[in-house]
mmCIF file of N, CA, C and O in Angstrom:
data_model
loop_
_atom_site.group_PDB
_atom_site.id
_atom_site.type_symbol
_atom_site.label_atom_id
_atom_site.label_comp_id
_atom_site.label_asym_id
_atom_site.label_seq_id
_atom_site.Cartn_x
_atom_site.Cartn_y
_atom_site.Cartn_z
ATOM 1 N N MET A 1 80.995 118.394 107.557
ATOM 2 C CA MET A 1 81.475 118.016 108.491
ATOM 3 C C MET A 1 82.891 118.293 109.338
ATOM 4 O O MET A 1 83.788 119.139 108.548
ATOM 5 N N THR A 2 82.091 117.758 110.566
ATOM 6 C CA THR A 2 83.432 118.562 111.362
ATOM 7 C C THR A 2 84.176 117.466 111.981
ATOM 8 O O THR A 2 83.953 116.566 111.817
ATOM 9 N N ILE A 3 85.944 118.115 111.575
ATOM 10 C CA ILE A 3 86.508 117.340 112.367
ATOM 11 C C ILE A 3 87.045 117.308 113.382
ATOM 12 O O ILE A 3 87.097 118.522 113.964
ATOM 13 N N THR A 4 87.452 116.707 113.971
ATOM 14 C CA THR A 4 87.776 116.078 115.066
ATOM 15 C C THR A 4 89.660 116.370 115.564
ATOM 16 O O THR A 4 90.145 116.438 114.304
ATOM 17 N N PRO A 5 89.723 117.069 116.512
ATOM 18 C CA PRO A 5 91.322 117.036 116.459
ATOM 19 C C PRO A 5 91.790 116.048 116.538
ATOM 20 O O PRO A 5 93.086 116.097 115.874
ATOM 21 N N GLN A 6 90.912 114.559 116.940
ATOM 22 C CA GLN A 6 92.534 113.877 116.680
ATOM 23 C C GLN A 6 92.738 113.777 115.045
ATOM 24 O O GLN A 6 93.445 113.075 114.514
ATOM 25 N N GLU A 7 91.503 113.257 114.809
ATOM 26 C CA GLU A 7 91.338 113.374 113.014
ATOM 27 C C GLU A 7 92.396 114.321 112.422
ATOM 28 O O GLU A 7 92.856 114.421 111.337
ATOM 29 N N GLU A 8 92.957 115.736 112.292
ATOM 30 C CA GLU A 8 93.144 116.452 112.441
ATOM 31 C C GLU A 8 94.706 116.209 112.762
ATOM 32 O O GLU A 8 95.582 116.566 111.422
ATOM 33 N N ASN A 9 94.906 116.009 113.572
ATOM 34 C CA ASN A 9 96.279 115.188 113.978
ATOM 35 C C ASN A 9 97.076 113.829 112.767
ATOM 36 O O ASN A 9 97.781 114.250 112.393
ATOM 37 N N MET A 10 95.981 113.368 112.726
ATOM 38 C CA MET A 10 96.305 112.089 111.719
ATOM 39 C C MET A 10 96.769 112.060 110.602
ATOM 40 O O MET A 10 97.240 112.190 109.675
ATOM 41 N N ILE A 11 95.719 113.406 109.985
ATOM 42 C CA ILE A 11 95.959 113.626 108.262
ATOM 43 C C ILE A 11 97.670 114.840 108.673
ATOM 44 O O ILE A 11 97.278 115.097 107.563
ATOM 45 N N LYS A 12 97.120 115.280 109.381
ATOM 46 C CA LYS A 12 98.728 116.394 108.895
ATOM 47 C C LYS A 12 99.599 115.433 109.540
ATOM 48 O O LYS A 12 100.524 115.135 108.869
ATOM 49 N N ALA A 13 99.653 114.275 110.266
ATOM 50 C CA ALA A 13 100.639 113.100 109.953
ATOM 51 C C ALA A 13 100.792 112.221 108.613
ATOM 52 O O ALA A 13 102.386 112.466 108.379
ATOM 53 N N LEU A 14 100.003 112.042 107.842
ATOM 54 C CA LEU A 14 99.678 111.201 106.975
ATOM 55 C C LEU A 14 100.594 112.109 105.462
ATOM 56 O O LEU A 14 101.325 112.036 105.160
ATOM 57 N N ARG A 15 100.249 113.752 105.456
ATOM 58 C CA ARG A 15 100.435 114.086 104.592
ATOM 59 C C ARG A 15 102.311 114.788 105.284
ATOM 60 O O ARG A 15 102.972 114.863 103.933
ATOM 61 N N ALA A 16 102.648 114.970 106.320
ATOM 62 C CA ALA A 16 104.102 114.941 106.513
ATOM 63 C C ALA A 16 104.740 114.154 105.740
ATOM 64 O O ALA A 16 106.204 114.293 105.712
ATOM 65 N N ALA A 17 104.348 112.611 106.395
ATOM 66 C CA ALA A 17 104.954 111.546 105.573
ATOM 67 C C ALA A 17 105.300 111.664 103.940
ATOM 68 O O ALA A 17 105.586 110.807 103.673
ATOM 69 N N ALA A 18 104.719 112.178 103.363
ATOM 70 C CA ALA A 18 104.192 112.223 101.840
ATOM 71 C C ALA A 18 103.463 110.838 101.513
ATOM 72 O O ALA A 18 104.825 110.274 100.258
ATOM 73 N N LEU A 19 102.854 110.899 101.809
ATOM 74 C CA LEU A 19 102.795 108.462 101.166
ATOM 75 C C LEU A 19 101.385 109.007 100.500
ATOM 76 O O LEU A 19 101.148 110.771 99.896
ATOM 77 N N PRO A 20 100.950 107.865 99.251
ATOM 78 C CA PRO A 20 100.991 108.306 97.967
ATOM 79 C C PRO A 20 99.112 108.552 98.513
ATOM 80 O O PRO A 20 98.612 107.473 99.536
ATOM 81 N N PRO A 21 98.852 109.478 97.538
ATOM 82 C CA PRO A 21 97.235 109.237 98.364
ATOM 83 C C PRO A 21 95.977 108.344 98.457
ATOM 84 O O PRO A 21 95.827 108.174 99.179
ATOM 85 N N LEU A 22 96.530 107.195 97.742
ATOM 86 C CA LEU A 22 95.614 105.567 98.102
ATOM 87 C C LEU A 22 95.809 104.848 98.934
ATOM 88 O O LEU A 22 95.346 104.700 100.123
ATOM 89 N N PHE A 23 97.060 104.841 99.412
ATOM 90 C CA PHE A 23 97.409 104.556 100.765
ATOM 91 C C PHE A 23 96.900 105.714 101.402
ATOM 92 O O PHE A 23 96.680 104.797 102.904
ATOM 93 N N VAL A 24 97.356 107.126 102.187
ATOM 94 C CA VAL A 24 96.586 107.720 102.803
ATOM 95 C C VAL A 24 95.334 107.765 103.013
ATOM 96 O O VAL A 24 94.603 107.304 104.383
ATOM 97 N N LEU A 25 94.037 107.453 102.643
ATOM 98 C CA LEU A 25 92.915 107.198 102.591
ATOM 99 C C LEU A 25 92.688 105.553 102.579
ATOM 100 O O LEU A 25 91.183 106.016 103.951
ATOM 101 N N ILE A 26 93.395 104.924 102.528
ATOM 102 C CA ILE A 26 93.129 103.598 102.900
ATOM 103 C C ILE A 26 93.688 103.522 104.348
ATOM 104 O O ILE A 26 92.680 102.906 105.337
ATOM 105 N N ARG A 27 94.487 104.069 104.507
ATOM 106 C CA ARG A 27 94.764 104.499 106.315
ATOM 107 C C ARG A 27 94.270 104.598 107.084
ATOM 108 O O ARG A 27 93.742 103.991 108.410
ATOM 109 N N ILE A 28 93.853 105.959 106.209
ATOM 110 C CA ILE A 28 92.602 106.815 107.000
ATOM 111 C C ILE A 28 90.809 105.952 107.829
ATOM 112 O O ILE A 28 90.484 106.130 108.769
ATOM 113 N N ARG A 29 90.986 105.162 106.454
ATOM 114 C CA ARG A 29 89.223 104.677 106.795
ATOM 115 C C ARG A 29 89.710 103.500 107.010
ATOM 116 O O ARG A 29 88.753 103.156 108.223
ATOM 117 N N ASN A 30 90.483 102.522 107.137
ATOM 118 C CA ASN A 30 91.297 101.318 108.257
ATOM 119 C C ASN A 30 90.953 101.784 109.640
ATOM 120 O O ASN A 30 90.696 101.688 110.359
ATOM 121 N N ASP A 31 91.347 103.181 110.391
ATOM 122 C CA ASP A 31 91.796 103.919 111.451
ATOM 123 C C ASP A 31 90.462 103.833 112.056
ATOM 124 O O ASP A 31 90.366 103.646 113.391
ATOM 125 N N ILE A 32 90.069 104.785 110.814
ATOM 126 C CA ILE A 32 88.226 105.183 111.439
ATOM 127 C C ILE A 32 87.550 103.840 111.305
ATOM 128 O O ILE A 32 86.680 104.360 112.578
ATOM 129 N N ALA A 33 87.647 103.027 110.768
ATOM 130 C CA ALA A 33 86.969 101.910 110.637
ATOM 131 C C ALA A 33 87.167 101.300 112.172
ATOM 132 O O ALA A 33 86.271 100.456 112.832
ATOM 133 N N ASN A 34 87.930 101.226 112.602
ATOM 134 C CA ASN A 34 88.596 100.275 113.561
ATOM 135 C C ASN A 34 88.505 100.698 115.124
ATOM 136 O O ASN A 34 89.282 100.720 115.687
ATOM 137 N N ASP A 35 88.386 102.792 115.303
ATOM 138 C CA ASP A 35 88.039 103.047 115.880
ATOM 139 C C ASP A 35 86.962 103.392 117.102
ATOM 140 O O ASP A 35 85.964 104.416 116.451
ATOM 141 N N THR A 36 86.839 101.713 117.888
ATOM 142 C CA THR A 36 85.401 102.348 118.544
ATOM 143 C C THR A 36 85.218 102.479 119.651
ATOM 144 O O THR A 36 84.389 102.615 120.649
ATOM 145 N N ILE A 37 86.442 103.057 120.166
ATOM 146 C CA ILE A 37 86.812 104.718 121.446
ATOM 147 C C ILE A 37 86.505 105.588 121.377
ATOM 148 O O ILE A 37 85.896 106.183 121.889
ATOM 149 N N ASN A 38 86.793 106.150 120.374
ATOM 150 C CA ASN A 38 87.212 107.693 120.260
ATOM 151 C C ASN A 38 86.087 107.839 119.059
ATOM 152 O O ASN A 38 85.453 109.499 118.651
ATOM 153 N N VAL A 39 85.229 107.003 118.037
ATOM 154 C CA VAL A 39 84.864 107.758 116.972
ATOM 155 C C VAL A 39 83.397 106.845 117.073
ATOM 156 O O VAL A 39 83.507 105.939 117.253
ATOM 157 N N GLU A 40 82.149 108.131 117.107
ATOM 158 C CA GLU A 40 80.585 106.844 117.793
ATOM 159 C C GLU A 40 80.025 106.136 116.429
ATOM 160 O O GLU A 40 80.136 106.653 115.188
ATOM 161 N N GLU A 41 79.733 105.184 116.489
ATOM 162 C CA GLU A 41 79.329 104.064 116.050
ATOM 163 C C GLU A 41 78.816 105.093 113.831
ATOM 164 O O GLU A 41 79.352 104.759 112.999
ATOM 165 N N GLY A 42 77.911 106.077 114.203
ATOM 166 C CA GLY A 42 77.248 106.872 113.724
ATOM 167 C C GLY A 42 78.103 107.090 112.748
ATOM 168 O O GLY A 42 77.973 107.257 111.316
ATOM 169 N N ARG A 43 78.684 107.997 113.011
ATOM 170 C CA ARG A 43 79.689 109.061 112.550
ATOM 171 C C ARG A 43 81.227 108.013 111.722
ATOM 172 O O ARG A 43 81.553 107.745 110.473
ATOM 173 N N ARG A 44 81.384 107.103 112.676
ATOM 174 C CA ARG A 44 82.136 106.069 111.768
ATOM 175 C C ARG A 44 81.528 105.139 110.871
ATOM 176 O O ARG A 44 82.450 105.185 109.660
ATOM 177 N N ASP A 45 80.642 104.905 110.429
ATOM 178 C CA ASP A 45 79.784 104.343 109.301
ATOM 179 C C ASP A 45 80.244 105.725 108.201
ATOM 180 O O ASP A 45 80.234 104.728 107.298
ATOM 181 N N ALA A 46 79.717 106.414 108.739
ATOM 182 C CA ALA A 46 79.070 108.012 107.857
ATOM 183 C C ALA A 46 80.591 108.360 106.933
ATOM 184 O O ALA A 46 81.042 108.029 105.698
ATOM 185 N N VAL A 47 81.527 108.589 107.902
ATOM 186 C CA VAL A 47 83.342 108.416 107.054
ATOM 187 C C VAL A 47 83.870 107.700 106.229
ATOM 188 O O VAL A 47 84.335 107.372 105.559
ATOM 189 N N VAL A 48 82.994 106.442 106.763
ATOM 190 C CA VAL A 48 84.088 104.707 106.029
ATOM 191 C C VAL A 48 83.473 104.659 104.841
ATOM 192 O O VAL A 48 83.891 104.607 103.805
ATOM 193 N N LYS A 49 81.884 105.081 104.683
ATOM 194 C CA LYS A 49 81.073 105.392 103.187
ATOM 195 C C LYS A 49 81.505 106.051 102.542
ATOM 196 O O LYS A 49 82.424 105.469 101.508
ATOM 197 N N THR A 50 82.339 107.251 103.025
ATOM 198 C CA THR A 50 82.439 108.231 102.372
ATOM 199 C C THR A 50 83.872 107.818 101.653
ATOM 200 O O THR A 50 83.795 108.538 100.259
ATOM 201 N N LEU A 51 84.440 107.715 102.524
ATOM 202 C CA LEU A 51 86.183 107.418 102.118
ATOM 203 C C LEU A 51 86.072 106.311 101.170
ATOM 204 O O LEU A 51 86.625 106.401 100.178
ATOM 205 N N GLU A 52 85.125 105.194 101.203
ATOM 206 C CA GLU A 52 85.124 104.486 100.010
ATOM 207 C C GLU A 52 84.939 105.123 98.697
ATOM 208 O O GLU A 52 85.592 104.096 97.754
ATOM 209 N N LYS A 53 83.995 105.541 99.102
ATOM 210 C CA LYS A 53 83.672 106.303 97.566
ATOM 211 C C LYS A 53 84.606 107.366 96.875
ATOM 212 O O LYS A 53 84.857 106.760 95.361
ATOM 213 N N TYR A 54 85.113 107.391 97.542
ATOM 214 C CA TYR A 54 86.982 107.894 96.544
ATOM 215 C C TYR A 54 87.842 107.323 96.774
ATOM 216 O O TYR A 54 88.672 107.015 95.509
ATOM 217 N N ILE A 55 88.191 105.927 97.346
ATOM 218 C CA ILE A 55 88.975 105.070 97.482
ATOM 219 C C ILE A 55 89.255 104.048 96.136
ATOM 220 O O ILE A 55 89.782 104.361 95.197
ATOM 221 N N ALA A 56 87.421 103.476 95.629
ATOM 222 C CA ALA A 56 87.174 103.059 94.888
ATOM 223 C C ALA A 56 87.387 102.875 93.328
ATOM 224 O O ALA A 56 88.681 102.138 93.184
ATOM 225 N N PRO A 57 87.469 104.174 93.303
ATOM 226 C CA PRO A 57 88.441 104.613 91.532
ATOM 227 C C PRO A 57 89.682 104.855 91.626
ATOM 228 O O PRO A 57 90.036 104.625 90.556
ATOM 229 N N LEU A 58 90.156 105.568 92.872
ATOM 230 C CA LEU A 58 91.797 104.939 92.974
ATOM 231 C C LEU A 58 92.071 103.889 92.880
ATOM 232 O O LEU A 58 93.586 103.506 92.444
ATOM 233 N N TRP A 59 91.620 102.862 93.462
ATOM 234 C CA TRP A 59 92.071 101.891 93.581
ATOM 235 C C TRP A 59 92.315 100.628 91.996
ATOM 236 O O TRP A 59 92.570 99.907 91.631
ATOM 237 N N GLU A 60 90.432 101.358 91.263
ATOM 238 C CA GLU A 60 91.138 100.711 89.891
ATOM 239 C C GLU A 60 91.818 101.399 88.507
ATOM 240 O O GLU A 60 92.507 100.098 88.012
ATOM 241 N N ASP A 61 92.016 102.330 89.062
ATOM 242 C CA ASP A 61 92.940 102.928 88.406
ATOM 243 C C ASP A 61 95.156 102.193 89.019
ATOM 244 O O ASP A 61 95.198 102.768 88.079
ATOM 245 N N TYR A 62 94.565 102.476 89.827
ATOM 246 C CA TYR A 62 95.777 101.074 90.484
ATOM 247 C C TYR A 62 95.891 100.049 89.780
ATOM 248 O O TYR A 62 97.293 99.631 89.016
ATOM 249 N N TYR A 63 95.756 99.411 89.623
ATOM 250 C CA TYR A 63 95.413 98.096 89.068
ATOM 251 C C TYR A 63 95.301 98.343 87.270
ATOM 252 O O TYR A 63 96.011 97.202 87.007
ATOM 253 N N LYS A 64 94.604 99.453 87.142
ATOM 254 C CA LYS A 64 95.005 99.495 85.605
ATOM 255 C C LYS A 64 96.556 99.382 85.126
ATOM 256 O O LYS A 64 97.019 99.437 83.900
ATOM 257 N N ALA A 65 97.062 100.316 85.933
ATOM 258 C CA ALA A 65 98.144 100.699 85.623
ATOM 259 C C ALA A 65 99.403 99.914 85.298
ATOM 260 O O ALA A 65 99.423 98.490 86.086
#
């Protein structure tokens, strides 16, 4: 999967903020899901579904802790 410059900048900014991984994944998922201007619909849906696969187990672990 090719990362766009916008996605790369967002990832760098979130890493620099030293946020917890679950928060970062949720934030990226929400930003991409809501970006109807810069991300085409097919790509947006694919990225959101992929991120949700990673978020689900982390979210369950978060609530167990």
